[in-house]
Amino acid sequence: MRKEIVKATTAGVLATLLLGALVLIGSRRLQNFDAALVAYTFATVFAVFGVVYRYAMWIQRPPTAVYFRRGWQVFLNPKWLGRNTIELSKRLVSGFALNAFIWRRGKARWGAHWLIMWGCLIAAAITFPLVFGWIHFEAPLNEFDKYTIFVFGFPTITLPVDSFLAFMIFHGLIWSSFLVIAGVMLAFRRRMRDHGAAALQQFGEDILPLLLLFAISITGLAIWASYKFMGGYAFTFLSVTHAATVIFTLLWLPFGKFFHIFQRPAQLGVAFYKDVGESMPPAKCARCGEGYAPQMQVDDLIEVQRRLGYTYEMESESGADHYQRICPRCRRSMLALAQGSLWYQAREHESVV
Amino acid sequence: MPVPEHHEFFIDPNRCIGCQACVQACAECDTHKGHPMIHLEYIERSESTQTVPVICMHCDSPTCAEVCPADAIKKTPDGVVQSARKPRCIACNNCVYACPFGVPKMQTDFDLMMKCNMCYDRTSVGKKPMCATVCPSEALFFGTREEVEARRTRSRPVNEFKFGRQTITTKVNMMVPKASTHEHVDVTSQMQGEGRRLRLNVLSDSLYEPGSA
């Protein structure tokens, strides 16, 4: 078995065992574990193994490995750690909480992503701790109009059942469903009307995730509507359907578009890498002498290309040892000059200077 | 739908007249509205007004995709290397610096790499890319091999390029003289010295080859 696969499998197994241990500890040896949710738990355990396995494989790819290592190196470097920490908080707000970069790509795209993202985050923050038995509710002794929220078996706040805060907390999944459904509608609208999106989208990569999110949200809402307004009509059917949609999504999490949730934080490491690279003298083009890229990135790219099996090594009068040391603009000019040179040779020195 | 196999892209930089029509048309493409992906470059502005239009060559083994740490650049089964997938691109610039043809563009505002995708919204339904439909000198030509052979009687297409010791084959072809014995275009031969002198074909009669009008 390849070394990378062994490492990734080990990481996946360790993460799965860790989750199992946390479920045991957090639910106080399954005392607070809701057996009705056991299918969700097993689907999550599989998803954790799959996500960690794929993540471990991903960060072992030569370019990813270099960035992963470099990102942490530059972030933790004492020289820049203070500045990096301040920048990190700014980037977490603008990039992750607000999705500012998606706003600049398009307002409709931003609206769809922001609503789906927050809907999913809220839902995940409620669902997973409930499924793992990390959170449960108990009425205090002889106070049946109140609930105490227990986290990892420890009592936290106690609140009246009919208070506004309780209403908001107990309906958290309803609010998240509304956010996700609105976001999915916006996303589908764009995908149906935008010719560019229509040309490039793929069912598995772009449509299926939206269908799954919609199915989870609408069946979740239907469960609520069933017990709240319809006297439990079709409750069992709706519960099973909802569970099926959630479990399918969890099992599919490591393979499809949702994996970008775990890849995306790499953007932070890259931003610090770029910050440091730009604060240093740039690499100068071996042909025109102009600065064109951070020297650190050029050197890293040469190493990455070698590890990938590319042989861009070269010899030239300028002393450039690698094609990577030529700026993109010169590469474009050289392409045309190379074609002109062939015409020149073919025409036996008929040149235009 | 895939791009029909018998439709190919042929570029002939020597024929470029620098009219910018391709740049304007490129910005009309639905997959990157308002942002031209084509590079229209002066070769040596101090020496000549000659320009070169550079589109993505759609490499068989795309270096941009291989060096992408986020695995964001994908090639469709019909060989078209697409722009970075928006959910994945982390705007690291690796592809911009690694592409041997100097094609990808970093859209800093969007934190996103964008590049020529051969107008996939058009070519995948049997139409020509925007740039090729408007290029008046046919420096950018999209059609069948028979069509280009009929128009360029003294040229032939090659899709093999040398960069140092690395050979890259591409989906897009470059027109070279039929008389040339070279099976590839040696890009790094133009680093400097004699090779850097502008040797172009524009003022010769080849621009108006029989049947090219």
Coordinates of C-alpha atoms in Angstrom, one line a residue:
Chain A
M1 CA 0.0 0.0 0.0
R2 CA 1.3 3.5 -0.8
K3 CA 2.7 5.5 2.0
E4 CA 0.2 8.3 1.6
I5 CA -2.7 5.9 1.8
V6 CA -1.3 4.4 5.0
K7 CA -1.0 7.9 6.5
A8 CA -4.4 9.0 5.4
T9 CA -6.0 5.8 6.7
T10 CA -4.3 6.1 10.0
A11 CA -5.4 9.7 10.3
G12 CA -9.0 8.7 9.5
V13 CA -9.1 5.9 12.0
L14 CA -7.6 8.1 14.7
A15 CA -10.2 10.8 14.1
T16 CA -13.0 8.2 14.1
L17 CA -11.7 6.8 17.4
L18 CA -11.4 10.3 18.9
L19 CA -15.0 11.1 17.9
G20 CA -16.1 7.8 19.4
A21 CA -14.3 8.6 22.7
L22 CA -15.8 12.1 22.7
V23 CA -19.3 10.7 22.2
L24 CA -18.8 8.3 25.1
I25 CA -17.4 11.1 27.4
G26 CA -19.8 13.8 26.3
S27 CA -22.9 11.7 26.6
R28 CA -21.7 10.4 30.0
R29 CA -21.2 6.8 28.9
L30 CA -24.2 7.0 26.6
Q31 CA -26.5 8.0 29.5
N32 CA -27.6 11.1 27.5
F33 CA -27.3 9.5 24.1
D34 CA -30.6 9.4 22.2
A35 CA -30.9 5.9 20.7
A36 CA -33.3 7.1 18.1
L37 CA -30.5 9.1 16.5
V38 CA -28.0 6.2 16.3
A39 CA -28.3 6.1 12.5
Y40 CA -27.2 9.7 12.3
T41 CA -24.3 8.9 14.6
F42 CA -23.0 6.1 12.5
A43 CA -23.3 8.2 9.3
T44 CA -21.4 11.0 11.0
V45 CA -18.7 8.6 12.1
F46 CA -18.3 7.4 8.5
A47 CA -18.3 11.0 7.3
V48 CA -15.5 11.9 9.8
F49 CA -13.4 9.0 8.6
G50 CA -14.0 10.0 4.9
V51 CA -13.4 13.7 5.4
V52 CA -10.2 13.1 7.4
Y53 CA -9.0 10.5 4.9
R54 CA -9.5 12.7 1.9
Y55 CA -8.1 15.7 3.7
A56 CA -5.0 13.8 4.6
M57 CA -4.6 12.6 1.0
W58 CA -5.1 16.1 -0.2
I59 CA -2.5 17.8 2.0
Q60 CA 0.0 15.2 0.8
R61 CA -0.2 16.3 -2.8
P62 CA 3.1 18.1 -3.6
P63 CA 1.7 21.6 -4.1
T64 CA -0.7 21.3 -1.1
A65 CA 2.0 19.9 1.1
V66 CA 4.3 22.8 0.4
Y67 CA 1.6 25.4 1.0
F68 CA 0.4 23.6 4.2
R69 CA 3.9 23.6 5.6
R70 CA 4.8 27.1 4.4
G71 CA 1.4 28.5 5.6
W72 CA 2.0 27.3 9.2
Q73 CA 5.7 28.4 9.0
V74 CA 5.0 31.9 8.1
F75 CA 2.0 32.2 10.4
L76 CA 3.9 30.9 13.5
N77 CA 7.1 32.8 12.8
P78 CA 7.6 35.0 15.8
K79 CA 8.6 37.9 13.5
W80 CA 5.1 38.1 12.0
L81 CA 2.9 36.3 14.6
G82 CA 1.5 39.5 16.1
R83 CA 0.5 40.9 12.8
N84 CA -0.7 37.6 11.6
T85 CA -3.0 37.2 14.6
I86 CA -4.6 40.6 13.9
E87 CA -4.9 39.8 10.2
L88 CA -6.4 36.4 11.1
S89 CA -9.3 37.9 13.0
K90 CA -9.9 40.4 10.2
R91 CA -9.9 37.7 7.6
L92 CA -12.2 35.4 9.6
V93 CA -14.8 38.2 9.7
S94 CA -14.5 39.5 6.1
G95 CA -13.7 36.2 4.4
F96 CA -15.6 33.6 6.4
A97 CA -18.4 35.4 8.4
L98 CA -19.3 37.9 5.7
N99 CA -18.0 36.2 2.5
A100 CA -16.8 39.5 1.2
F101 CA -14.9 38.0 -1.7
I102 CA -18.1 36.3 -2.9
W103 CA -19.9 39.6 -2.7
R104 CA -17.4 41.0 -5.2
R105 CA -17.9 38.0 -7.5
G106 CA -21.6 38.7 -7.6
K107 CA -24.5 39.8 -5.3
A108 CA -26.8 36.9 -6.2
R109 CA -24.0 34.4 -5.8
W110 CA -23.1 36.0 -2.4
G111 CA -26.7 36.0 -1.2
A112 CA -27.1 32.3 -2.0
H113 CA -23.9 31.3 -0.4
W114 CA -24.2 33.4 2.7
L115 CA -27.7 32.1 3.4
I116 CA -26.8 28.5 2.8
M117 CA -23.6 28.8 4.8
W118 CA -25.1 30.3 7.9
G119 CA -28.1 28.0 7.7
C120 CA -25.9 24.9 7.5
L121 CA -23.5 26.2 10.3
I122 CA -26.4 26.9 12.7
A123 CA -28.0 23.5 11.8
A124 CA -24.7 21.7 12.3
A125 CA -24.0 23.5 15.6
I126 CA -27.4 22.2 16.9
T127 CA -27.6 18.8 15.3
F128 CA -24.2 17.3 15.9
P129 CA -24.0 17.9 19.7
L130 CA -27.6 16.6 20.0
V131 CA -26.8 13.5 18.0
F132 CA -23.6 12.8 20.0
G133 CA -25.5 13.3 23.3
W134 CA -23.3 16.3 24.1
I135 CA -26.3 18.5 24.8
H136 CA -29.5 17.5 26.5
F137 CA -32.3 19.2 28.3
E138 CA -33.8 18.5 31.7
A139 CA -36.5 20.0 33.7
P140 CA -35.2 21.1 37.2
L141 CA -36.7 19.3 40.1
N142 CA -40.4 20.3 40.6
E143 CA -40.1 23.1 38.0
F144 CA -41.8 21.7 34.9
D145 CA -42.1 25.1 33.2
K146 CA -38.3 25.4 32.9
Y147 CA -35.5 23.6 31.1
T148 CA -31.8 23.3 32.1
I149 CA -29.4 22.9 29.2
F150 CA -26.7 20.4 29.9
V151 CA -23.5 20.5 27.8
F152 CA -21.2 17.4 28.1
G153 CA -23.2 16.5 31.2
F154 CA -22.6 19.8 32.9
P155 CA -25.6 22.1 33.7
T156 CA -25.5 25.5 32.0
I157 CA -28.4 27.9 31.8
T158 CA -31.9 27.3 33.0
L159 CA -34.7 29.1 31.1
P160 CA -38.5 29.2 31.2
V161 CA -40.0 27.0 28.5
D162 CA -42.2 29.8 27.2
S163 CA -39.5 32.5 27.1
F164 CA -38.4 34.2 23.9
L165 CA -34.8 32.7 24.2
A166 CA -36.2 29.2 24.6
F167 CA -38.5 29.8 21.6
M168 CA -35.5 30.9 19.5
I169 CA -33.2 28.0 20.7
F170 CA -35.8 25.2 20.4
H171 CA -36.7 26.4 16.9
G172 CA -33.1 26.8 15.8
L173 CA -33.4 24.2 13.1
I174 CA -36.5 25.9 11.8
W175 CA -34.6 29.2 11.3
S176 CA -31.7 27.4 9.7
S177 CA -34.1 25.7 7.3
F178 CA -35.6 29.0 6.2
L179 CA -32.1 30.3 5.6
V180 CA -31.0 27.3 3.6
I181 CA -34.2 27.1 1.5
A182 CA -33.9 30.8 0.6
G183 CA -30.3 30.3 -0.4
V184 CA -31.0 27.3 -2.4
M185 CA -33.8 29.2 -4.3
L186 CA -31.3 32.0 -5.1
A187 CA -28.7 29.5 -6.2
F188 CA -31.1 27.6 -8.5
R189 CA -32.4 30.8 -10.0
R190 CA -28.8 31.7 -10.9
R191 CA -28.1 28.3 -12.3
M192 CA -31.2 28.3 -14.4
R193 CA -30.8 31.8 -15.9
D194 CA -27.0 32.2 -16.2
H195 CA -25.8 30.9 -19.5
G196 CA -22.2 30.6 -18.3
A197 CA -23.2 28.7 -15.2
A198 CA -25.5 26.4 -17.3
A199 CA -22.6 25.6 -19.7
L200 CA -20.2 24.6 -16.9
Q201 CA -22.3 23.1 -14.2
Q202 CA -22.4 19.4 -13.5
F203 CA -25.2 17.5 -11.9
G204 CA -23.1 15.8 -9.2
E205 CA -21.0 18.8 -8.5
D206 CA -23.4 21.7 -8.6
I207 CA -27.0 20.5 -8.7
L208 CA -27.1 17.5 -6.3
P209 CA -25.7 19.5 -3.3
L210 CA -28.6 22.0 -3.8
L211 CA -31.1 19.3 -4.1
L212 CA -29.8 17.6 -0.9
L213 CA -29.9 20.8 1.1
F214 CA -33.4 21.5 -0.1
A215 CA -34.5 18.0 0.7
I216 CA -33.1 18.1 4.2
S217 CA -34.6 21.5 4.9
I218 CA -38.0 20.9 3.5
T219 CA -38.4 17.5 5.2
G220 CA -37.2 19.0 8.5
L221 CA -39.8 21.7 8.2
A222 CA -42.4 19.2 7.3
I223 CA -41.7 17.3 10.6
W224 CA -42.2 20.5 12.5
A225 CA -45.4 21.2 10.6
S226 CA -46.7 17.7 11.2
Y227 CA -46.5 17.8 15.0
K228 CA -47.2 21.4 15.3
F229 CA -50.2 21.9 13.0
M230 CA -51.3 18.6 11.7
G231 CA -51.6 16.4 14.8
G232 CA -48.6 14.3 13.8
Y233 CA -49.9 13.4 10.4
A234 CA -47.4 11.3 8.4
F235 CA -44.8 11.9 11.2
T236 CA -43.1 8.6 10.9
F237 CA -42.8 8.8 7.1
L238 CA -41.4 12.4 7.3
S239 CA -38.9 11.4 10.0
V240 CA -37.6 8.5 8.0
T241 CA -37.4 10.6 4.8
H242 CA -35.6 13.4 6.7
A243 CA -33.2 10.9 8.2
A244 CA -32.5 9.4 4.8
T245 CA -31.7 12.8 3.2
V246 CA -29.4 13.7 6.1
I247 CA -27.6 10.4 6.2
F248 CA -27.1 10.4 2.4
T249 CA -25.6 13.9 2.7
L250 CA -23.3 12.9 5.5
L251 CA -22.1 9.8 3.6
W252 CA -21.5 12.0 0.5
L253 CA -19.8 14.7 2.4
P254 CA -16.2 13.6 1.8
F255 CA -16.7 13.1 -2.0
G256 CA -18.5 16.0 -3.4
K257 CA -18.7 19.8 -3.4
F258 CA -19.2 20.0 0.3
F259 CA -15.6 19.0 0.8
H260 CA -14.7 22.6 0.0
I261 CA -15.9 23.5 3.5
F262 CA -12.8 21.8 4.7
Q263 CA -10.5 22.9 2.0
R264 CA -11.4 26.6 2.1
P265 CA -9.5 27.5 5.3
A266 CA -6.4 26.9 3.3
Q267 CA -7.1 30.4 1.9
L268 CA -6.0 31.8 5.2
G269 CA -2.6 30.1 5.1
V270 CA -2.1 31.3 1.5
A271 CA -2.9 34.9 2.5
F272 CA -0.2 34.9 5.1
Y273 CA 2.2 33.3 2.6
K274 CA 1.4 36.0 0.1
D275 CA 1.8 38.7 2.8
V276 CA 5.3 37.5 3.7
G277 CA 6.3 37.0 0.0
E278 CA 5.3 40.5 -0.9
S279 CA 7.3 42.0 1.9
M280 CA 10.5 40.5 0.4
P281 CA 12.3 41.5 -2.8
P282 CA 10.6 39.9 -5.8
A283 CA 12.0 37.4 -8.2
K284 CA 13.3 39.1 -11.3
C285 CA 12.6 37.7 -14.7
A286 CA 15.7 36.1 -16.2
R287 CA 14.8 37.6 -19.6
C288 CA 13.5 41.1 -19.0
G289 CA 14.8 41.7 -15.5
E290 CA 11.4 42.9 -14.1
G291 CA 10.1 41.7 -10.8
Y292 CA 7.2 39.4 -11.3
A293 CA 6.5 37.1 -8.3
P294 CA 7.6 36.5 -4.7
Q295 CA 11.0 34.8 -4.7
M296 CA 9.9 32.3 -2.1
Q297 CA 6.9 31.2 -4.3
V298 CA 9.1 30.9 -7.4
D299 CA 11.6 28.7 -5.5
D300 CA 8.7 26.6 -4.0
L301 CA 7.1 26.2 -7.4
I302 CA 10.4 24.9 -8.9
E303 CA 10.5 22.3 -6.1
V304 CA 6.8 21.4 -6.6
Q305 CA 7.3 21.0 -10.3
R306 CA 10.3 18.7 -9.8
R307 CA 8.3 16.6 -7.4
L308 CA 5.5 16.4 -9.9
G309 CA 7.9 15.1 -12.5
Y310 CA 8.1 18.2 -14.7
T311 CA 11.5 19.0 -16.3
Y312 CA 11.4 22.7 -16.9
E313 CA 15.1 22.9 -16.2
M314 CA 17.0 24.7 -19.0
E315 CA 20.3 26.3 -19.9
S316 CA 20.6 29.8 -21.2
E317 CA 23.1 32.5 -21.7
S318 CA 21.5 34.5 -19.0
G319 CA 22.2 31.8 -16.5
A320 CA 18.5 30.9 -15.9
D321 CA 18.4 27.3 -14.8
H322 CA 14.6 26.9 -14.8
Y323 CA 11.8 28.1 -17.0
Q324 CA 10.0 29.2 -13.8
R325 CA 12.5 32.1 -13.6
I326 CA 10.9 33.8 -16.7
C327 CA 7.9 36.1 -16.1
P328 CA 4.5 35.3 -17.7
R329 CA 4.7 38.3 -20.0
C330 CA 8.1 37.1 -21.5
R331 CA 6.7 33.6 -21.9
R332 CA 3.9 35.0 -24.0
S333 CA 6.3 37.0 -26.2
M334 CA 8.7 34.1 -26.5
L335 CA 5.8 31.9 -27.9
A336 CA 5.3 34.3 -30.8
L337 CA 9.0 34.8 -31.3
A338 CA 9.5 31.0 -31.5
Q339 CA 6.9 30.8 -34.2
G340 CA 8.5 33.7 -36.1
S341 CA 11.9 32.0 -35.8
L342 CA 10.6 28.9 -37.5
W343 CA 9.4 31.1 -40.4
Y344 CA 12.7 32.8 -40.5
Q345 CA 14.6 29.4 -40.7
A346 CA 12.2 28.2 -43.3
R347 CA 12.6 31.2 -45.5
E348 CA 16.4 31.1 -45.4
H349 CA 17.1 34.3 -43.5
E350 CA 14.3 36.4 -44.8
S351 CA 13.9 38.5 -41.7
V352 CA 12.0 41.5 -40.6
V353 CA 13.6 43.3 -37.7
Chain B
M1 CA -22.1 18.5 -24.4
P2 CA -18.5 18.1 -25.4
V3 CA -16.7 20.3 -27.9
P4 CA -17.0 18.4 -31.3
E5 CA -13.7 16.6 -32.0
H6 CA -13.4 17.8 -35.5
H7 CA -13.4 21.4 -34.4
E8 CA -10.0 22.6 -33.4
F9 CA -8.3 25.8 -32.5
F10 CA -5.4 27.1 -34.6
I11 CA -3.4 30.1 -33.6
D12 CA -1.0 32.0 -35.9
P13 CA 0.5 34.9 -33.9
N14 CA 2.4 36.2 -36.9
R15 CA -1.0 37.2 -38.4
C16 CA -2.1 39.3 -35.5
I17 CA -2.7 43.0 -36.4
G18 CA -3.4 44.1 -32.8
C19 CA -6.9 45.3 -33.4
Q20 CA -8.1 44.2 -30.0
A21 CA -11.3 42.7 -31.4
C22 CA -10.5 39.4 -29.7
V23 CA -10.1 41.2 -26.3
Q24 CA -13.4 42.9 -26.6
A25 CA -15.2 39.8 -27.8
C26 CA -13.6 37.7 -25.1
A27 CA -15.2 39.9 -22.4
E28 CA -18.6 39.1 -23.9
C29 CA -18.2 35.4 -23.0
D30 CA -21.0 34.3 -20.6
T31 CA -18.6 32.3 -18.4
H32 CA -16.5 35.3 -17.5
K33 CA -18.7 38.3 -18.3
G34 CA -16.9 41.6 -18.5
H35 CA -13.4 40.1 -18.0
P36 CA -11.3 39.4 -21.1
M37 CA -9.2 36.3 -20.6
I38 CA -7.1 36.8 -23.7
H39 CA -3.7 38.4 -23.5
L40 CA -2.9 40.7 -26.4
E41 CA 0.8 41.4 -25.9
Y42 CA 3.3 43.6 -27.6
I43 CA 6.3 41.3 -28.4
E44 CA 9.0 43.9 -28.0
R45 CA 7.3 47.3 -27.9
S46 CA 10.6 49.2 -28.3
E47 CA 11.3 47.4 -31.6
S48 CA 7.9 46.8 -33.2
T49 CA 4.2 47.3 -33.0
Q50 CA 3.7 43.5 -33.5
T51 CA 1.3 41.9 -31.1
V52 CA 0.6 38.4 -30.1
P53 CA -2.8 37.1 -28.9
V54 CA -2.3 34.4 -26.2
I55 CA -5.2 32.1 -25.4
C56 CA -5.1 29.0 -23.2
M57 CA -3.5 26.2 -25.1
H58 CA -5.3 23.5 -23.1
C59 CA -2.4 21.3 -22.3
D60 CA -2.8 17.6 -22.3
S61 CA -1.0 17.6 -18.9
P62 CA -1.9 21.0 -17.6
T63 CA 0.9 22.3 -15.3
C64 CA -1.6 24.9 -13.8
A65 CA -3.8 22.1 -12.6
E66 CA -1.0 20.0 -11.3
V67 CA 0.5 22.7 -9.2
C68 CA -2.8 23.9 -7.8
P69 CA -2.8 23.2 -4.1
A70 CA -6.6 23.3 -3.9
D71 CA -7.2 20.9 -6.8
A72 CA -9.4 23.7 -8.3
I73 CA -8.5 23.4 -12.0
K74 CA -10.2 20.6 -13.9
K75 CA -10.0 19.4 -17.4
T76 CA -13.2 18.2 -19.1
P77 CA -13.2 14.9 -20.9
D78 CA -13.0 16.7 -24.2
G79 CA -9.7 18.2 -23.2
V80 CA -10.7 21.8 -22.2
V81 CA -8.9 23.1 -19.1
Q82 CA -11.5 25.1 -17.2
S83 CA -11.1 28.2 -15.0
A84 CA -10.6 27.5 -11.4
R85 CA -13.7 26.1 -9.7
K86 CA -15.0 29.0 -7.6
P87 CA -15.6 27.1 -4.3
R88 CA -12.1 25.7 -4.3
C89 CA -9.7 28.4 -5.7
I90 CA -7.7 29.9 -2.8
A91 CA -6.1 32.6 -5.0
C92 CA -2.5 31.4 -4.4
N93 CA -1.2 32.4 -7.8
N94 CA 0.6 29.1 -8.4
C95 CA -1.2 28.6 -11.7
V96 CA -0.4 32.1 -12.8
Y97 CA 3.3 31.6 -12.3
A98 CA 3.5 28.0 -13.4
C99 CA 1.6 28.1 -16.7
P100 CA 4.3 27.8 -19.4
F101 CA 2.3 29.9 -21.8
G102 CA 1.6 32.7 -19.2
V103 CA -2.2 32.4 -19.5
P104 CA -4.1 32.4 -16.2
K105 CA -5.1 35.7 -14.7
M106 CA -5.6 36.4 -11.0
Q107 CA -8.7 38.4 -10.2
T108 CA -7.5 39.8 -7.0
D109 CA -10.9 41.4 -6.1
F110 CA -12.6 38.0 -6.3
D111 CA -9.8 35.9 -4.8
L112 CA -10.2 33.8 -8.0
M113 CA -8.1 32.7 -10.9
M114 CA -9.8 33.0 -14.2
K115 CA -8.6 31.9 -17.6
C116 CA -9.7 31.2 -21.2
N117 CA -11.9 28.2 -21.2
M118 CA -12.3 28.1 -25.0
C119 CA -15.8 29.8 -24.5
Y120 CA -17.1 26.5 -23.3
D121 CA -20.7 27.8 -23.2
R122 CA -20.3 28.2 -27.0
T123 CA -17.9 25.5 -28.2
S124 CA -19.8 22.8 -26.2
V125 CA -22.9 23.6 -28.4
G126 CA -21.0 23.6 -31.6
K127 CA -20.3 27.3 -31.9
K128 CA -16.9 29.1 -32.3
P129 CA -15.2 30.8 -29.4
M130 CA -15.8 34.6 -29.3
C131 CA -12.3 35.6 -30.2
A132 CA -12.1 33.3 -33.3
T133 CA -15.4 34.7 -34.6
V134 CA -14.2 38.2 -34.7
C135 CA -10.5 37.9 -35.6
P136 CA -10.2 39.7 -39.0
S137 CA -6.8 38.3 -39.8
E138 CA -7.5 34.7 -38.6
A139 CA -4.6 34.8 -36.2
L140 CA -7.2 33.0 -34.1
F141 CA -9.0 30.3 -36.2
F142 CA -11.5 27.7 -35.0
G143 CA -12.6 25.1 -37.5
T144 CA -11.8 21.8 -39.0
R145 CA -8.3 20.7 -40.0
E146 CA -9.4 20.6 -43.6
E147 CA -10.5 24.2 -43.5
V148 CA -7.2 25.4 -42.1
E149 CA -5.2 23.4 -44.5
A150 CA -7.1 24.9 -47.4
R151 CA -6.5 28.4 -46.1
R152 CA -2.8 28.0 -45.1
T153 CA -1.3 26.1 -48.0
R154 CA 2.3 26.8 -46.7
S155 CA 1.6 26.1 -43.0
R156 CA 0.9 23.1 -40.9
P157 CA -0.4 22.8 -37.3
V158 CA 1.8 21.6 -34.5
N159 CA 0.8 21.1 -30.9
E160 CA 4.1 20.3 -29.3
F161 CA 6.1 22.9 -27.4
K162 CA 9.5 22.7 -25.7
F163 CA 10.3 24.6 -22.5
G164 CA 13.8 23.7 -21.5
R165 CA 13.8 19.9 -21.2
Q166 CA 10.0 19.8 -20.8
T167 CA 7.8 19.0 -23.8
I168 CA 4.1 20.0 -23.5
T169 CA 1.4 18.9 -25.9
T170 CA -1.7 20.9 -26.3
K171 CA -5.3 20.7 -27.6
V172 CA -4.7 24.1 -29.4
N173 CA -2.5 24.1 -32.4
M174 CA 0.0 26.6 -33.6
M175 CA 0.6 27.2 -37.3
V176 CA 4.2 26.7 -38.4
P177 CA 5.8 26.7 -41.9
K178 CA 5.2 23.4 -43.8
A179 CA 8.8 23.6 -44.9
S180 CA 10.1 23.6 -41.3
T181 CA 11.6 20.3 -40.2
H182 CA 10.8 21.0 -36.5
E183 CA 8.2 18.8 -34.9
H184 CA 7.8 21.2 -32.0
V185 CA 8.1 24.9 -31.2
D186 CA 11.1 25.5 -29.0
V187 CA 9.9 28.4 -26.8
T188 CA 13.0 28.7 -24.7
S189 CA 15.2 29.1 -27.8
Q190 CA 14.0 32.7 -27.7
M191 CA 15.5 33.7 -24.4
Q192 CA 18.0 36.3 -25.7
G193 CA 20.8 37.0 -28.1
E194 CA 20.1 36.1 -31.7
G195 CA 17.0 34.3 -30.9
R196 CA 15.5 37.4 -29.3
R197 CA 15.5 39.5 -32.5
L198 CA 12.1 40.0 -34.0
R199 CA 11.7 37.7 -36.9
L200 CA 8.2 37.8 -38.0
N201 CA 6.2 37.0 -41.0
V202 CA 3.9 39.9 -41.2
L203 CA 5.4 41.9 -44.0
S204 CA 5.8 38.9 -46.2
D205 CA 3.3 37.6 -48.7
S206 CA 2.4 34.7 -46.5
L207 CA -0.3 36.8 -44.8
Y208 CA -2.2 36.7 -48.0
E209 CA -1.6 33.1 -48.9
P210 CA -3.8 31.9 -51.7
G211 CA -7.3 31.2 -50.5
S212 CA -6.8 32.9 -47.2
A213 CA -8.8 36.0 -48.0

